[in-house]
XYZ file of N, CA and C in Angstrom:
660
model
N 139.986 120.877 92.370
C 139.224 122.064 91.986
C 138.438 121.815 90.703
N 139.097 121.172 89.768
C 138.457 120.833 88.492
C 137.282 119.892 88.703
N 137.533 118.887 89.580
C 136.469 117.900 89.860
C 135.274 118.596 90.493
N 135.531 119.540 91.378
C 134.437 120.267 92.037
C 133.655 121.087 91.014
N 134.375 121.705 90.085
C 133.725 122.503 89.048
C 132.837 121.642 88.160
N 133.393 120.462 87.823
C 132.610 119.534 86.997
C 131.357 119.082 87.726
N 131.518 118.802 89.023
C 130.370 118.341 89.828
C 129.287 119.401 89.874
N 129.744 120.666 90.023
C 128.765 121.761 90.068
C 128.027 121.872 88.734
N 128.769 121.740 87.621
C 128.168 121.830 86.293
C 127.167 120.705 86.069
N 127.578 119.515 86.494
C 126.662 118.373 86.350
C 125.400 118.593 87.172
N 125.574 119.124 88.388
C 124.430 119.401 89.254
C 123.501 120.418 88.638
N 124.095 121.462 88.023
C 123.275 122.491 87.368
C 122.481 121.898 86.213
N 123.168 121.037 85.429
C 122.486 120.389 84.295
C 121.322 119.538 84.766
N 121.580 118.766 85.850
C 120.522 117.878 86.370
C 119.348 118.695 86.892
N 119.661 119.774 87.635
C 118.604 120.624 88.185
C 117.807 121.270 87.052
N 118.547 121.757 86.024
C 117.884 122.366 84.863
C 116.968 121.363 84.172
N 117.452 120.126 84.068
C 116.655 119.063 83.441
C 115.369 118.827 84.218
N 115.503 118.732 85.547
C 114.322 118.471 86.377
C 113.343 119.640 86.322
N 113.897 120.863 86.331
C 113.018 122.033 86.239
C 112.256 122.036 84.910
N 113.015 121.720 83.826
C 112.376 121.650 82.504
C 111.316 120.568 82.453
N 111.633 119.427 83.094
C 110.668 118.319 83.113
C 109.411 118.701 83.865
N 109.587 119.406 84.989
C 108.441 119.840 85.793
C 107.581 120.821 85.005
N 108.257 121.760 84.315
C 107.531 122.746 83.512
C 106.752 122.068 82.392
N 107.409 121.114 81.700
C 106.745 120.388 80.611
C 105.558 119.576 81.121
N 105.778 118.934 82.289
C 104.699 118.131 82.865
C 103.520 119.017 83.244
N 103.847 120.208 83.752
C 102.799 121.150 84.117
C 102.010 121.575 82.878
N 102.736 121.810 81.773
C 102.070 122.173 80.525
C 101.174 121.035 80.032
N 101.692 119.826 80.123
C 100.921 118.650 79.695
C 99.654 118.513 80.525
N 99.793 118.694 81.854
C 98.624 118.608 82.738
C 97.597 119.671 82.391
N 98.099 120.888 82.089
C 97.190 121.977 81.717
C 96.453 121.660 80.423
N 97.186 121.133 79.429
C 96.583 120.762 78.149
C 95.553 119.658 78.343
N 95.907 118.673 79.198
C 94.978 117.569 79.461
C 93.694 118.074 80.101
N 93.851 119.015 81.043
C 92.666 119.589 81.697
C 91.811 120.327 80.680
N 92.483 121.072 79.792
C 91.744 121.795 78.750
C 91.008 120.841 77.830
N 91.686 119.747 77.458
C 91.060 118.757 76.573
C 89.869 118.097 77.252
N 90.030 117.750 78.534
C 88.937 117.128 79.277
C 87.748 118.084 79.358
N 88.042 119.369 79.604
C 86.980 120.377 79.683
C 86.270 120.529 78.338
N 87.069 120.573 77.247
C 86.494 120.711 75.915
C 85.632 119.507 75.554
N 86.150 118.302 75.865
C 85.393 117.080 75.584
C 84.102 117.051 76.390
N 84.195 117.460 77.665
C 83.011 117.502 78.520
C 81.990 118.473 77.957
N 82.469 119.634 77.467
C 81.574 120.641 76.897
C 80.912 120.120 75.623
N 81.689 119.429 74.780
C 81.137 118.858 73.544
C 80.078 117.808 73.864
N 80.395 116.933 74.841
C 79.438 115.897 75.231
C 78.159 116.509 75.784
N 78.323 117.593 76.570
C 77.157 118.262 77.138
C 76.296 118.872 76.037
N 76.936 119.502 75.049
C 76.210 120.092 73.928
C 75.500 119.010 73.120
N 76.202 117.889 72.904
C 75.593 116.771 72.174
C 74.357 116.251 72.891
N 74.499 116.074 74.209
C 73.395 115.536 75.001
C 72.204 116.493 75.000
N 72.486 117.780 75.186
C 71.395 118.767 75.194
C 70.718 118.865 73.835
N 71.529 118.876 72.791
C 70.986 118.936 71.433
C 70.076 117.737 71.166
N 70.589 116.549 71.445
C 69.821 115.318 71.203
C 68.570 115.278 72.051
N 68.689 115.685 73.310
C 67.556 115.665 74.221
C 66.436 116.568 73.736
N 66.784 117.802 73.387
C 65.761 118.748 72.920
C 65.144 118.292 71.596
N 65.998 117.818 70.699
C 65.482 117.375 69.395
C 64.510 116.205 69.554
N 64.908 115.206 70.346
C 64.072 114.009 70.496
C 62.751 114.339 71.188
N 62.795 115.189 72.207
C 61.546 115.560 72.879
C 60.612 116.300 71.925
N 61.182 117.178 71.125
C 60.371 117.888 70.146
C 59.783 116.946 69.112
N 60.596 115.984 68.662
C 60.142 115.031 67.649
C 59.012 114.160 68.177
N 59.097 113.774 69.452
C 58.044 112.949 70.058
C 56.722 113.717 70.090
N 56.786 114.977 70.526
C 55.581 115.808 70.567
C 55.012 116.014 69.158
N 55.905 116.209 68.205
C 55.481 116.451 66.831
C 54.816 115.216 66.235
N 55.405 114.053 66.475
C 54.819 112.807 65.972
C 53.439 112.570 66.584
N 53.320 112.872 67.869
C 52.027 112.719 68.536
C 50.992 113.652 67.924
N 51.411 114.893 67.642
C 50.501 115.868 67.035
C 50.021 115.388 65.674
N 50.943 114.832 64.884
C 50.588 114.348 63.545
C 49.596 113.197 63.627
N 49.819 112.295 64.577
C 48.938 111.137 64.716
C 47.538 111.559 65.165
N 47.485 112.456 66.141
C 46.188 112.914 66.647
C 45.440 113.689 65.566
N 46.169 114.458 64.783
C 45.544 115.201 63.682
C 44.899 114.248 62.687
N 45.549 113.138 62.391
C 44.975 112.169 61.458
C 43.664 111.603 61.998
N 43.607 111.359 63.295
C 42.368 110.876 63.915
C 41.288 111.949 63.812
N 41.691 113.204 64.053
C 40.742 114.318 63.954
C 40.190 114.421 62.537
N 41.058 114.242 61.538
C 40.610 114.286 60.137
C 39.582 113.192 59.855
N 39.786 112.045 60.466
C 38.856 110.912 60.312
C 37.466 111.314 60.801
N 37.382 111.909 61.993
C 36.094 112.347 62.539
C 35.496 113.479 61.691
N 36.347 114.385 61.230
C 35.874 115.511 60.424
C 35.254 115.030 59.117
N 35.922 114.104 58.458
C 35.401 113.586 57.188
C 34.049 112.907 57.385
N 33.904 112.158 58.466
C 32.623 111.508 58.747
C 31.553 112.535 59.087
N 31.945 113.570 59.821
C 30.976 114.615 60.177
C 30.428 115.281 58.925
N 31.319 115.599 57.979
C 30.887 116.229 56.734
C 30.021 115.278 55.914
N 30.376 114.002 55.944
C 29.585 112.987 55.227
C 28.166 112.921 55.780
N 28.027 112.876 57.116
C 26.705 112.785 57.733
C 25.915 114.076 57.547
N 26.604 115.214 57.519
C 25.902 116.484 57.319
C 25.287 116.532 55.922
N 26.078 116.182 54.926
C 25.566 116.207 53.552
C 24.388 115.253 53.382
N 24.452 114.103 54.031
C 23.340 113.148 53.974
C 22.122 113.675 54.724
N 22.376 114.322 55.865
C 21.270 114.894 56.640
C 20.606 116.014 55.862
N 21.408 116.807 55.155
C 20.881 117.915 54.353
C 20.030 117.397 53.207
N 20.452 116.286 52.629
C 19.721 115.717 51.494
C 18.447 115.004 51.937
N 18.487 114.402 53.135
C 17.360 113.570 53.586
C 16.557 114.185 54.719
N 16.992 115.371 55.201
C 16.301 116.029 56.321
C 16.119 115.052 57.495
N 17.202 114.380 57.838
C 17.146 113.369 58.895
C 17.789 113.889 60.170
N 17.045 113.885 61.266
C 17.579 114.353 62.542
C 18.593 113.373 63.109
N 18.401 112.096 62.834
C 19.369 111.102 63.305
C 20.740 111.341 62.686
N 20.767 111.725 61.414
C 22.030 111.978 60.727
C 22.695 113.255 61.225
N 21.870 114.265 61.586
C 22.465 115.486 62.140
C 23.108 115.192 63.490
N 22.533 114.275 64.243
C 23.111 113.888 65.538
C 24.464 113.214 65.340
N 24.520 112.362 64.311
C 25.802 111.708 64.004
C 26.846 112.737 63.583
N 26.399 113.736 62.816
C 27.305 114.803 62.381
C 27.848 115.556 63.588
N 26.965 115.956 64.489
C 27.382 116.725 65.663
C 28.310 115.915 66.567
N 28.036 114.643 66.695
C 28.881 113.774 67.521
C 30.299 113.700 66.951
N 30.395 113.526 65.643
C 31.714 113.456 65.005
C 32.425 114.806 65.035
N 31.652 115.897 64.945
C 32.248 117.231 65.051
C 32.862 117.440 66.429
N 32.148 117.013 67.454
C 32.648 117.148 68.828
C 33.954 116.386 68.996
N 33.982 115.155 68.473
C 35.210 114.344 68.561
C 36.353 114.989 67.767
N 36.013 115.519 66.600
C 37.034 116.164 65.764
C 37.606 117.389 66.468
N 36.750 118.204 67.057
C 37.202 119.405 67.758
C 38.134 119.049 68.915
N 37.789 118.010 69.641
C 38.622 117.574 70.769
C 40.008 117.151 70.283
N 40.045 116.391 69.193
C 41.320 115.899 68.667
C 42.134 117.018 68.024
N 41.469 117.918 67.318
C 42.202 119.035 66.709
C 42.829 119.920 67.779
N 42.106 120.116 68.869
C 42.640 120.928 69.967
C 43.855 120.248 70.589
N 43.760 118.937 70.778
C 44.887 118.183 71.335
C 46.095 118.229 70.413
N 45.858 118.063 69.111
C 46.953 118.117 68.132
C 47.579 119.498 68.114
N 46.736 120.527 68.174
C 47.230 121.905 68.177
C 48.157 122.151 69.367
N 47.775 121.648 70.518
C 48.585 121.825 71.726
C 49.919 121.106 71.608
N 49.913 119.921 71.009
C 51.164 119.181 70.839
C 52.090 119.840 69.818
N 51.511 120.379 68.748
C 52.330 121.139 67.790
C 52.987 122.328 68.500
N 52.189 123.004 69.324
C 52.709 124.171 70.047
C 53.808 123.773 71.032
N 53.606 122.664 71.742
C 54.586 122.220 72.733
C 55.893 121.754 72.096
N 55.821 121.258 70.870
C 57.029 120.737 70.219
C 57.986 121.849 69.812
N 57.449 123.020 69.477
C 58.264 124.088 68.892
C 59.400 124.569 69.794
N 59.158 124.824 71.105
C 60.258 125.302 71.955
C 61.434 124.340 72.034
N 61.177 123.045 71.914
C 62.274 122.072 71.962
C 63.216 122.261 70.775
N 62.660 122.491 69.593
C 63.500 122.692 68.409
C 64.229 124.041 68.480
N 63.564 125.031 69.045
C 64.212 126.336 69.212
C 65.392 126.216 70.172
N 65.199 125.490 71.271
C 66.286 125.289 72.232
C 67.419 124.455 71.646
N 67.082 123.490 70.815
C 68.117 122.637 70.206
C 69.072 123.458 69.352
N 68.585 124.548 68.756
C 69.441 125.395 67.927
C 70.557 126.056 68.737
N 70.354 126.171 70.037
C 71.375 126.803 70.884
C 72.578 125.896 71.112
N 72.487 124.640 70.708
C 73.551 123.682 70.994
C 74.217 123.144 69.727
N 74.088 123.876 68.625
C 74.788 123.476 67.404
C 75.041 124.687 66.516
N 76.175 124.636 65.832
C 76.484 125.625 64.800
C 76.512 124.968 63.420
N 76.186 123.682 63.387
C 76.197 122.927 62.144
C 75.087 123.432 61.224
N 75.447 123.886 60.034
C 74.471 124.496 59.123
C 73.376 123.510 58.709
N 73.738 122.243 58.542
C 72.743 121.228 58.152
C 71.702 121.058 59.251
N 72.166 121.003 60.485
C 71.244 120.806 61.596
C 70.385 122.050 61.826
N 70.972 123.216 61.659
C 70.204 124.449 61.795
C 69.122 124.524 60.711
N 69.456 124.038 59.535
C 68.491 124.036 58.430
C 67.302 123.136 58.731
N 67.574 121.919 59.168
C 66.474 120.990 59.426
C 65.654 121.419 60.630
N 66.315 122.006 61.629
C 65.567 122.517 62.779
C 64.630 123.637 62.355
N 65.064 124.441 61.382
C 64.194 125.483 60.835
C 62.951 124.882 60.187
N 63.130 123.748 59.502
C 61.980 123.056 58.903
C 61.020 122.558 59.987
N 61.586 122.003 61.057
C 60.748 121.501 62.148
C 59.957 122.631 62.804
N 60.610 123.775 62.997
C 59.928 124.918 63.614
C 58.807 125.414 62.701
N 59.095 125.525 61.402
C 58.073 125.927 60.447
C 56.930 124.926 60.369
N 57.271 123.638 60.451
C 56.268 122.577 60.393
C 55.334 122.627 61.601
N 55.914 122.826 62.778
C 55.092 122.897 63.986
C 54.185 124.126 63.954
N 54.689 125.226 63.406
C 53.891 126.438 63.290
C 52.733 126.231 62.312
N 53.026 125.603 61.171
C 51.975 125.307 60.189
C 50.949 124.332 60.774
N 51.434 123.385 61.571
C 50.536 122.425 62.210
C 49.557 123.097 63.153
N 50.059 124.096 63.878
C 49.167 124.849 64.767
C 48.086 125.573 63.964
N 48.483 126.140 62.847
C 47.526 126.906 62.031
C 46.426 126.024 61.456
N 46.809 124.886 60.878
C 45.797 124.063 60.214
C 44.876 123.362 61.213
N 45.397 122.982 62.372
C 44.522 122.333 63.367
C 43.550 123.338 63.969
N 43.987 124.585 64.116
C 43.081 125.619 64.633
C 41.989 125.936 63.610
N 42.375 126.001 62.335
C 41.384 126.257 61.288
C 40.370 125.121 61.196
N 40.854 123.896 61.316
C 39.929 122.765 61.249
C 39.057 122.678 62.503
N 39.577 123.143 63.620
C 38.755 123.222 64.832
C 37.589 124.177 64.583
N 37.898 125.337 64.006
C 36.848 126.320 63.700
C 35.857 125.763 62.683
N 36.368 125.076 61.666
C 35.483 124.498 60.641
C 34.552 123.463 61.259
N 35.086 122.646 62.167
C 34.269 121.629 62.846
C 33.184 122.294 63.688
N 33.532 123.401 64.304
C 32.558 124.130 65.130
C 31.418 124.681 64.258
N 31.760 125.297 63.135
C 30.722 125.829 62.236
C 29.842 124.706 61.699
N 30.466 123.580 61.369
C 29.706 122.448 60.848
C 28.764 121.887 61.908
N 29.231 121.825 63.133
C 28.395 121.337 64.233
C 27.194 122.252 64.446
N 27.445 123.559 64.437
C 26.353 124.530 64.614
C 25.361 124.450 63.454
N 25.887 124.242 62.254
C 25.017 124.119 61.083
C 24.140 122.879 61.195
N 24.733 121.785 61.660
C 23.958 120.546 61.822
C 22.876 120.726 62.882
N 23.218 121.420 63.955
C 22.245 121.652 65.026
C 21.070 122.482 64.511
N 21.384 123.534 63.764
C 20.310 124.380 63.224
C 19.526 123.667 62.127
N 20.202 122.765 61.424
C 19.494 121.962 60.418
C 18.436 121.097 61.075
N 18.763 120.561 62.232
C 17.798 119.717 62.948
C 16.588 120.523 63.422
N 16.790 121.861 63.601
C 15.678 122.731 64.010
C 14.964 123.352 62.811
N 15.496 123.127 61.606
C 14.887 123.671 60.402
C 15.236 125.126 60.153
N 16.273 125.656 60.805
C 16.689 127.054 60.616
C 17.619 127.149 59.410
N 17.058 127.086 58.236
C 17.854 126.978 57.020
C 18.655 128.245 56.714
N 18.123 129.420 57.063
C 18.881 130.653 56.814
C 20.174 130.674 57.621
N 20.052 130.258 58.879
C 21.236 130.210 59.741
C 22.191 129.115 59.287
N 21.624 128.010 58.802
C 22.458 126.935 58.266
C 23.285 127.452 57.092
N 22.650 128.197 56.219
C 23.343 128.741 55.052
C 24.469 129.692 55.460
N 24.186 130.548 56.450
C 25.196 131.502 56.927
C 26.382 130.770 57.555
N 26.089 129.777 58.365
C 27.145 128.998 59.020
C 27.999 128.234 58.003
N 27.356 127.726 56.971
C 28.105 126.988 55.957
C 28.958 127.919 55.099
N 28.552 129.194 54.976
C 29.408 130.166 54.298
C 30.687 130.393 55.102
N 30.518 130.502 56.425
C 31.688 130.636 57.300
C 32.564 129.389 57.223
N 31.907 128.244 57.192
C 32.619 126.964 57.086
C 33.454 126.924 55.807
N 32.856 127.357 54.700
C 33.551 127.334 53.400
C 34.753 128.271 53.405
N 34.592 129.446 54.012
C 35.704 130.408 54.084
C 36.874 129.834 54.889
N 36.561 129.212 56.011
C 37.606 128.621 56.858
C 38.287 127.462 56.130
N 37.514 126.666 55.433
C 38.085 125.545 54.688
C 39.009 126.027 53.569
N 38.681 127.159 52.967
C 39.544 127.722 51.932
C 40.880 128.161 52.546
N 40.811 128.780 53.703
C 42.037 129.160 54.410
C 42.837 127.914 54.774
N 42.131 126.880 55.182
C 42.786 125.620 55.555
C 43.556 125.036 54.368
N 42.928 125.033 53.187
C 43.573 124.464 52.003
C 44.850 125.222 51.643
N 44.841 126.521 51.869
C 46.032 127.324 51.595
C 47.135 127.026 52.606
N 46.752 126.916 53.876
C 47.729 126.661 54.930
C 48.278 125.234 54.884
N 47.440 124.291 54.468
C 47.876 122.901 54.457
C 48.951 122.671 53.400
N 48.996 123.519 52.375
C 50.070 123.427 51.376
C 51.425 123.718 52.021
N 51.460 124.734 52.875
C 52.694 125.053 53.603
C 53.082 123.903 54.524
N 52.079 123.341 55.183
C 52.300 122.204 56.081
C 52.918 121.030 55.328
N 52.372 120.738 54.146
C 52.863 119.622 53.353
C 54.280 119.878 52.839
N 54.567 121.129 52.481
C 55.909 121.454 52.003
C 56.948 121.216 53.081
N 56.664 121.636 54.320
C 57.581 121.383 55.429
C 57.694 119.883 55.703
N 56.565 119.180 55.594
C 56.587 117.732 55.844
C 57.478 117.019 54.834
N 57.379 117.402 53.567
C 58.209 116.788 52.534
C 59.690 117.086 52.780
N 59.988 118.319 53.208
C 61.372 118.688 53.503
C 61.929 117.818 54.627
N 61.114 117.623 55.659
C 61.561 116.843 56.825
C 61.688 115.368 56.478
N 60.655 114.814 55.820
C 60.659 113.383 55.509
C 61.773 113.014 54.532
N 62.189 113.980 53.697
C 63.223 113.677 52.717
C 64.613 114.063 53.159
N 64.745 114.503 54.403
C 66.035 114.999 54.897
C 66.731 113.915 55.711
N 68.000 113.656 55.400
C 68.788 112.700 56.172
C 69.411 113.460 57.327
N 68.824 113.306 58.523
C 69.280 114.095 59.662
C 70.620 113.602 60.179
N 70.714 112.307 60.453
C 71.965 111.739 60.919
C 72.559 110.872 59.829
N 73.867 110.851 59.740
C 74.556 110.051 58.731
C 74.306 108.572 58.971
N 74.200 107.810 57.879
C 74.022 106.369 58.008
C 75.290 105.710 58.526
N 76.443 106.400 58.384
C 77.692 105.901 58.952
C 77.715 106.273 60.422
N 77.908 105.305 61.289
C 77.876 105.547 62.719
C 79.114 106.317 63.135
N 78.911 107.537 63.552
C 80.030 108.378 63.972
C 79.510 109.414 64.941
N 80.406 110.069 65.656
C 79.997 111.099 66.572
C 79.519 112.295 65.753
N 78.255 112.754 65.963
C 77.750 113.860 65.173
C 78.520 115.141 65.451
N 78.837 115.858 64.380
C 79.543 117.125 64.500
C 78.522 118.233 64.602
N 78.150 118.588 65.845
C 77.125 119.608 66.020
C 77.754 120.947 66.312
N 79.098 121.025 66.189
C 79.764 122.297 66.463
C 79.562 123.248 65.308
């Protein structure tokens, strides 16, 4: 009778042990699934954040490069206009108008790229709670907005300059004077807006976005 009682007790202990082991294993499996899900979610957020940021940066870099080319044409257009005005040369007004046309085309292209870059940075903000990253993304959004403003203003300035050169070639000096007044007003607005553009550029160029130590970025 005693032996039977002991056997039953041992059996209960063994069964209890196995039940406890099954419960613990189930908990471990649940925790592992949760960890895998969390890691997958973090990786997905990292990938989306990086993807949106890089696409925006590519568009922004393209906009900056095209704008520099547009500035090159604009400076030459103004140079030829001033020479045409001083020498009353129709050949020089043609050179001015040609450079204005090229400048307008490039400013429009740069403006479109600045505009296209902005949504990528806005979307990237949805995949991070990191204050540093949110701060720099704010600079990028402000920079792209300022870029749109200055390229549009320079597009308008190029248009007024082109019209002034055309009327100069026809000898319509009153209209030339009126157009150049509009040109001067737009250029003044441009100088004010370009200060904002430069401030955002300095913030971005001087900001260390990713750590020089190779590690998984904490975008949470």
